[in-house]
Coordinates of C-alpha atoms in Angstrom, one line a residue:
M1 CA 0.0 0.0 0.0
S2 CA 1.4 3.4 -1.0
T3 CA 2.0 6.1 1.6
A4 CA 3.1 9.7 1.4
N5 CA 6.6 8.5 2.2
D6 CA 6.8 5.8 -0.4
M7 CA 9.7 6.5 -2.7
A8 CA 7.9 4.9 -5.6
E9 CA 5.5 7.9 -5.5
M10 CA 8.3 10.5 -5.6
P11 CA 8.6 12.7 -8.7
V12 CA 11.9 13.3 -10.4
Q13 CA 14.4 15.1 -8.2
L14 CA 16.2 18.2 -9.4
P15 CA 19.5 19.5 -8.1
R16 CA 19.2 21.8 -5.1
D17 CA 21.5 24.7 -6.0
P18 CA 23.3 24.0 -9.3
A19 CA 26.5 25.9 -9.7
S20 CA 26.7 25.4 -13.5
A21 CA 24.5 24.7 -16.5
A22 CA 26.0 21.1 -16.6
Q23 CA 24.9 20.6 -13.0
A24 CA 21.4 22.0 -13.7
R25 CA 20.9 19.4 -16.4
S26 CA 21.1 16.6 -13.8
R27 CA 18.1 14.6 -12.7
Y28 CA 17.6 11.9 -10.0
F29 CA 15.3 9.0 -9.6
N30 CA 15.3 6.1 -7.1
S31 CA 14.9 2.3 -7.1
G32 CA 11.2 2.7 -6.5
N33 CA 10.2 4.9 -9.4
A34 CA 12.9 4.4 -12.0
F35 CA 11.9 1.0 -13.2
N36 CA 8.1 1.1 -13.2
I37 CA 7.7 2.7 -16.7
K38 CA 4.7 1.2 -18.4
L39 CA 5.1 1.1 -22.2
P40 CA 2.5 -0.3 -24.6
P41 CA 3.5 -3.8 -25.9
V42 CA 4.6 -4.2 -29.5
P43 CA 1.4 -5.1 -31.4
G44 CA 1.3 -8.3 -33.4
H45 CA -0.2 -7.3 -36.8
I46 CA -0.3 -8.1 -40.5
F47 CA -0.3 -5.2 -42.9
I48 CA -2.5 -6.0 -45.9
D49 CA -3.8 -2.5 -47.0
E50 CA -0.3 -1.0 -47.5
P51 CA 0.9 -3.5 -50.1
A52 CA -2.5 -3.3 -51.9
K53 CA -2.1 0.5 -52.0
A54 CA 1.5 0.2 -53.2
M55 CA 0.5 -2.1 -56.1
K56 CA -2.2 0.3 -57.2
S57 CA -0.5 3.6 -56.6
D58 CA 0.1 6.1 -59.4
V59 CA 2.5 8.2 -57.2
T60 CA 6.2 7.7 -56.6
G61 CA 6.9 7.6 -52.9
F62 CA 6.9 5.6 -49.7
I63 CA 4.1 3.9 -47.8
N64 CA 5.0 3.2 -44.2
C65 CA 3.9 0.3 -42.1
D66 CA 3.6 2.5 -39.0
Q67 CA 2.5 1.4 -35.5
S68 CA 4.0 4.4 -33.7
D69 CA 0.7 5.5 -32.3
R70 CA 0.0 2.1 -30.7
M71 CA 3.5 2.0 -29.2
Q72 CA 3.6 5.7 -28.1
C73 CA 6.7 6.3 -30.3
A74 CA 7.4 9.9 -31.3
F75 CA 8.6 8.8 -34.7
P76 CA 7.4 6.4 -37.4
A77 CA 8.1 2.8 -36.4
T78 CA 6.9 -0.7 -37.2
T79 CA 8.6 -2.1 -34.1
P80 CA 10.5 0.0 -31.5
L81 CA 13.8 -0.3 -33.5
M82 CA 12.7 -1.0 -37.1
L83 CA 10.5 0.6 -39.8
A84 CA 9.1 -1.3 -42.8
R85 CA 7.9 0.6 -45.8
Y86 CA 6.8 0.0 -49.4
A87 CA 8.3 2.1 -52.1
V88 CA 6.6 2.9 -55.4
V89 CA 8.7 4.3 -58.3
K90 CA 6.7 5.0 -61.5
A91 CA 8.3 4.4 -64.9
G92 CA 10.8 7.1 -65.8
E93 CA 10.7 8.7 -62.3
T94 CA 13.3 8.8 -59.5
L95 CA 12.9 8.2 -55.8
D96 CA 15.5 9.5 -53.3
T97 CA 16.3 6.6 -51.1
T98 CA 18.8 8.4 -48.8
L99 CA 17.2 7.5 -45.5
P100 CA 17.9 8.4 -41.8
N101 CA 19.2 5.1 -40.7
T102 CA 22.4 3.0 -40.5
A103 CA 21.1 0.5 -43.1
S104 CA 18.0 -0.5 -45.0
I105 CA 17.3 -3.9 -46.5
W106 CA 15.4 -3.9 -49.8
Y107 CA 13.4 -6.5 -51.9
V108 CA 12.2 -5.9 -55.4
I109 CA 8.5 -6.9 -55.5
K110 CA 8.0 -6.0 -59.2
G111 CA 9.5 -4.0 -62.0
S112 CA 13.0 -3.1 -63.1
A113 CA 15.1 0.0 -62.2
D114 CA 18.5 1.5 -61.9
L115 CA 20.0 2.1 -58.5
T116 CA 22.8 4.6 -57.7
V117 CA 24.6 4.5 -54.3
G118 CA 27.4 7.0 -54.0
G119 CA 29.7 6.2 -56.8
E120 CA 28.3 2.7 -57.4
G121 CA 25.2 1.4 -59.2
A122 CA 23.2 -1.6 -60.1
A123 CA 20.5 -2.8 -62.5
L124 CA 17.6 -4.1 -60.4
G125 CA 15.0 -6.7 -61.3
K126 CA 12.2 -8.7 -59.7
A127 CA 13.2 -10.6 -56.5
D128 CA 16.6 -8.9 -56.2
V129 CA 17.7 -8.0 -52.6
F130 CA 20.0 -5.2 -51.8
L131 CA 21.5 -3.5 -48.8
L132 CA 21.8 0.3 -48.6
P133 CA 24.1 2.1 -46.2
G134 CA 22.8 5.1 -44.3
G135 CA 24.3 8.5 -44.8
V136 CA 25.2 7.7 -48.4
A137 CA 23.2 9.5 -51.2
S138 CA 21.2 6.9 -53.2
S139 CA 18.3 6.9 -55.6
I140 CA 16.2 4.5 -57.7
T141 CA 15.2 5.4 -61.3
A142 CA 12.5 3.0 -62.6
R143 CA 12.6 1.7 -66.2
E144 CA 9.0 0.4 -65.6
D145 CA 6.6 0.8 -62.8
S146 CA 8.3 -0.8 -59.8
V147 CA 7.4 -1.6 -56.2
F148 CA 9.9 -2.4 -53.4
W149 CA 9.7 -3.5 -49.8
A150 CA 12.3 -2.1 -47.4
V151 CA 13.1 -2.4 -43.7
G152 CA 15.5 0.1 -42.0
N153 CA 16.6 0.8 -38.4
D154 CA 15.4 4.4 -38.6
P155 CA 13.6 4.2 -35.2
Q156 CA 16.9 3.0 -33.6
L157 CA 18.7 6.1 -34.7
M158 CA 15.7 8.4 -33.9
F159 CA 15.6 7.0 -30.4
D160 CA 19.3 7.5 -29.9
A161 CA 19.4 10.8 -31.8
S162 CA 22.4 9.5 -33.6
A163 CA 23.7 9.5 -37.2
P164 CA 25.4 6.8 -39.3
A165 CA 29.1 6.7 -39.8
T166 CA 30.2 6.9 -43.5
G167 CA 33.3 6.1 -45.5
A168 CA 35.9 3.6 -44.3
E169 CA 34.4 3.7 -40.7
A170 CA 30.9 2.7 -41.9
A171 CA 29.7 -0.7 -40.6
V172 CA 27.5 -1.1 -43.7
Q173 CA 28.4 -1.1 -47.4
F174 CA 26.2 -1.3 -50.5
V175 CA 25.6 -5.0 -51.3
H176 CA 23.6 -6.5 -54.2
Y177 CA 22.1 -10.0 -54.1
P178 CA 20.7 -10.8 -57.6
A179 CA 17.6 -13.0 -57.8
D180 CA 19.3 -15.7 -59.8
E181 CA 22.1 -16.0 -57.2
I182 CA 19.6 -16.2 -54.4
V183 CA 17.8 -19.1 -56.2
H184 CA 21.2 -20.8 -56.6
Q185 CA 22.2 -20.4 -53.0
L186 CA 18.8 -21.6 -51.8
D187 CA 19.2 -24.7 -54.0
V188 CA 22.5 -25.3 -52.3
V189 CA 20.8 -25.2 -48.9
Y190 CA 18.1 -27.5 -50.1
S191 CA 20.7 -30.0 -51.2
R192 CA 21.5 -30.7 -47.6
N193 CA 19.4 -32.3 -44.9
A194 CA 18.0 -30.2 -41.9
N195 CA 18.7 -31.8 -38.5
E196 CA 16.4 -31.6 -35.5
G197 CA 18.1 -28.5 -34.2
T198 CA 17.7 -26.6 -37.5
S199 CA 14.8 -24.3 -38.1
G200 CA 13.9 -25.7 -41.5
H201 CA 15.6 -24.7 -44.8
A202 CA 16.5 -21.0 -44.9
L203 CA 19.0 -18.8 -46.6
I204 CA 20.7 -16.3 -44.3
F205 CA 22.1 -13.2 -45.9
S206 CA 25.4 -11.7 -44.8
A207 CA 28.0 -9.2 -46.1
E208 CA 31.7 -8.8 -46.2
K209 CA 31.9 -6.5 -43.2
T210 CA 29.6 -8.6 -41.1
E211 CA 30.6 -12.1 -42.1
A212 CA 32.0 -12.9 -38.7
A213 CA 28.7 -12.1 -37.0
R214 CA 26.7 -13.9 -39.8
N215 CA 24.3 -11.0 -40.0
I216 CA 23.5 -8.6 -42.8
T217 CA 24.1 -5.6 -40.6
P218 CA 25.5 -5.2 -37.1
T219 CA 21.9 -4.9 -35.7
M220 CA 19.6 -6.6 -38.2
T221 CA 19.4 -10.1 -39.6
L222 CA 17.8 -11.2 -42.9
S223 CA 16.7 -14.7 -43.9
L224 CA 14.7 -16.2 -46.7
N225 CA 12.7 -18.9 -45.0
T226 CA 10.8 -21.7 -46.7
L227 CA 8.1 -24.2 -45.9
K228 CA 7.7 -27.3 -47.9
P229 CA 4.1 -28.1 -49.2
N230 CA 1.7 -29.1 -46.4
S231 CA 4.2 -28.4 -43.6
E232 CA 4.7 -26.1 -40.7
Q233 CA 7.5 -24.5 -38.6
P234 CA 6.8 -25.5 -35.0
P235 CA 5.9 -22.9 -32.4
H236 CA 9.0 -21.0 -31.1
K237 CA 10.0 -17.7 -29.7
H238 CA 13.0 -15.3 -29.7
N239 CA 13.7 -11.9 -28.0
S240 CA 14.1 -10.0 -31.2
A241 CA 11.1 -8.5 -33.0
A242 CA 10.5 -9.8 -36.5
I243 CA 9.1 -8.2 -39.7
T244 CA 8.1 -10.7 -42.4
L245 CA 7.3 -10.2 -46.0
V246 CA 5.1 -12.8 -47.6
V247 CA 6.8 -13.8 -50.9
A248 CA 4.9 -17.0 -51.8
G249 CA 2.5 -19.3 -50.2
E250 CA -1.2 -20.1 -50.7
P251 CA -3.0 -21.0 -48.5
A252 CA -0.6 -20.2 -45.7
Y253 CA -0.8 -18.4 -42.4
S254 CA 1.1 -17.6 -39.2
M255 CA 0.0 -17.9 -35.6
V256 CA 1.2 -15.0 -33.4
A257 CA 0.4 -15.7 -29.8
D258 CA -3.2 -16.9 -30.3
Q259 CA -3.9 -14.8 -33.3
K260 CA -4.2 -16.4 -36.8
C261 CA -2.7 -14.2 -39.5
D262 CA -3.7 -15.3 -43.0
W263 CA -1.1 -14.6 -45.6
S264 CA -1.9 -12.5 -48.6
P265 CA 0.5 -11.4 -51.5
W266 CA 3.2 -9.1 -50.2
A267 CA 1.7 -8.7 -46.8
T268 CA 3.9 -7.6 -43.9
L269 CA 3.7 -9.5 -40.6
V270 CA 4.9 -8.2 -37.3
T271 CA 5.9 -10.7 -34.6
P272 CA 6.5 -9.0 -31.3
P273 CA 9.6 -9.9 -29.2
A274 CA 9.3 -13.0 -27.1
A275 CA 5.9 -13.9 -28.7
K276 CA 5.1 -17.5 -29.3
H277 CA 4.6 -18.0 -33.1
S278 CA 4.5 -20.5 -35.8
H279 CA 4.2 -20.6 -39.6
H280 CA 2.0 -23.0 -41.6
N281 CA 1.8 -23.9 -45.3
D282 CA -1.4 -25.7 -46.3
G283 CA -0.7 -25.4 -50.0
N284 CA 0.8 -27.8 -52.5
T285 CA 3.7 -25.5 -53.4
R286 CA 6.7 -24.2 -51.4
A287 CA 6.0 -21.2 -49.2
E288 CA 8.7 -18.5 -49.0
F289 CA 8.9 -15.5 -46.6
L290 CA 11.6 -12.9 -46.0
I291 CA 12.3 -12.1 -42.4
V292 CA 14.1 -9.1 -41.0
Q293 CA 14.9 -9.1 -37.2
D294 CA 16.7 -6.7 -34.9
G295 CA 18.5 -9.9 -33.9
G296 CA 22.0 -8.5 -34.3
L297 CA 21.5 -6.6 -31.1
Y298 CA 20.4 -9.7 -29.2
Y299 CA 23.2 -11.9 -30.6
H300 CA 25.8 -9.4 -29.5
A301 CA 24.2 -9.1 -26.0
R302 CA 24.0 -12.9 -25.7
T303 CA 20.2 -12.6 -25.1
M304 CA 18.6 -14.0 -28.3
G305 CA 16.6 -16.5 -26.3
F306 CA 15.5 -18.7 -29.3
E307 CA 13.7 -21.8 -28.3
F308 CA 11.0 -24.2 -29.6
Y309 CA 8.0 -25.0 -27.6

């Protein structure tokens, strides 16, 4: 029972008589009131309106998968540390893709385009994946109407009020993963058996600078997961949040906690951190889904907490 003397009821304490501006900026809490912050949970959700809007849009630009209002974030966010977005680039038009993040992971849903990143470039086609470094000027010019899916760690930088390093000190470089190479690499994975401790057949994307960590960026992971016809990935959990793009699979669905999330073409699924979830393919063809997690943070902190139920 709280009393007037309960330290948990105390407001923030200010310095008594600061002798400088630096001292005046100090604030004090205590063990009763510092750790009882109540934040809204990360909502489990599947975005279906946003991809439909992107596929029909006549305007070049971004369409965010934004849950900031439900999480009480002061900036656009899909999860506390990641923002997913669809990008539309109409034929002959250019989209500035210089974003306020350390890195963004991109997938070409449809179309063809030319990408410029600093002094480099690439011709992009359907099902290509590419990694853009933050702080480096980049843009996409479409040769035909094109739609992209991208996930960046914009909220992480907004929360920390930080900026990406560039040049030789940058932790992320431009990387291009062409669709035909992805197919080849996935075939290599499928040529091997999965043991009981393996989470199915999945292709994990990495890069030269992050090869030792086996991640695509220091803080984010990217995998192309698959489900064989009429199969499922058993219920499991991990401490990282996951943002999933439905690439192929019909009929297929995910269970997030106790919520059934039916897949639809190019939908974006949000799995909250530590939520029990599973993926199910009831169709006669292989299901494929691209998953971005803020897992690099948890691997580095030794707190990933992956386990099957």
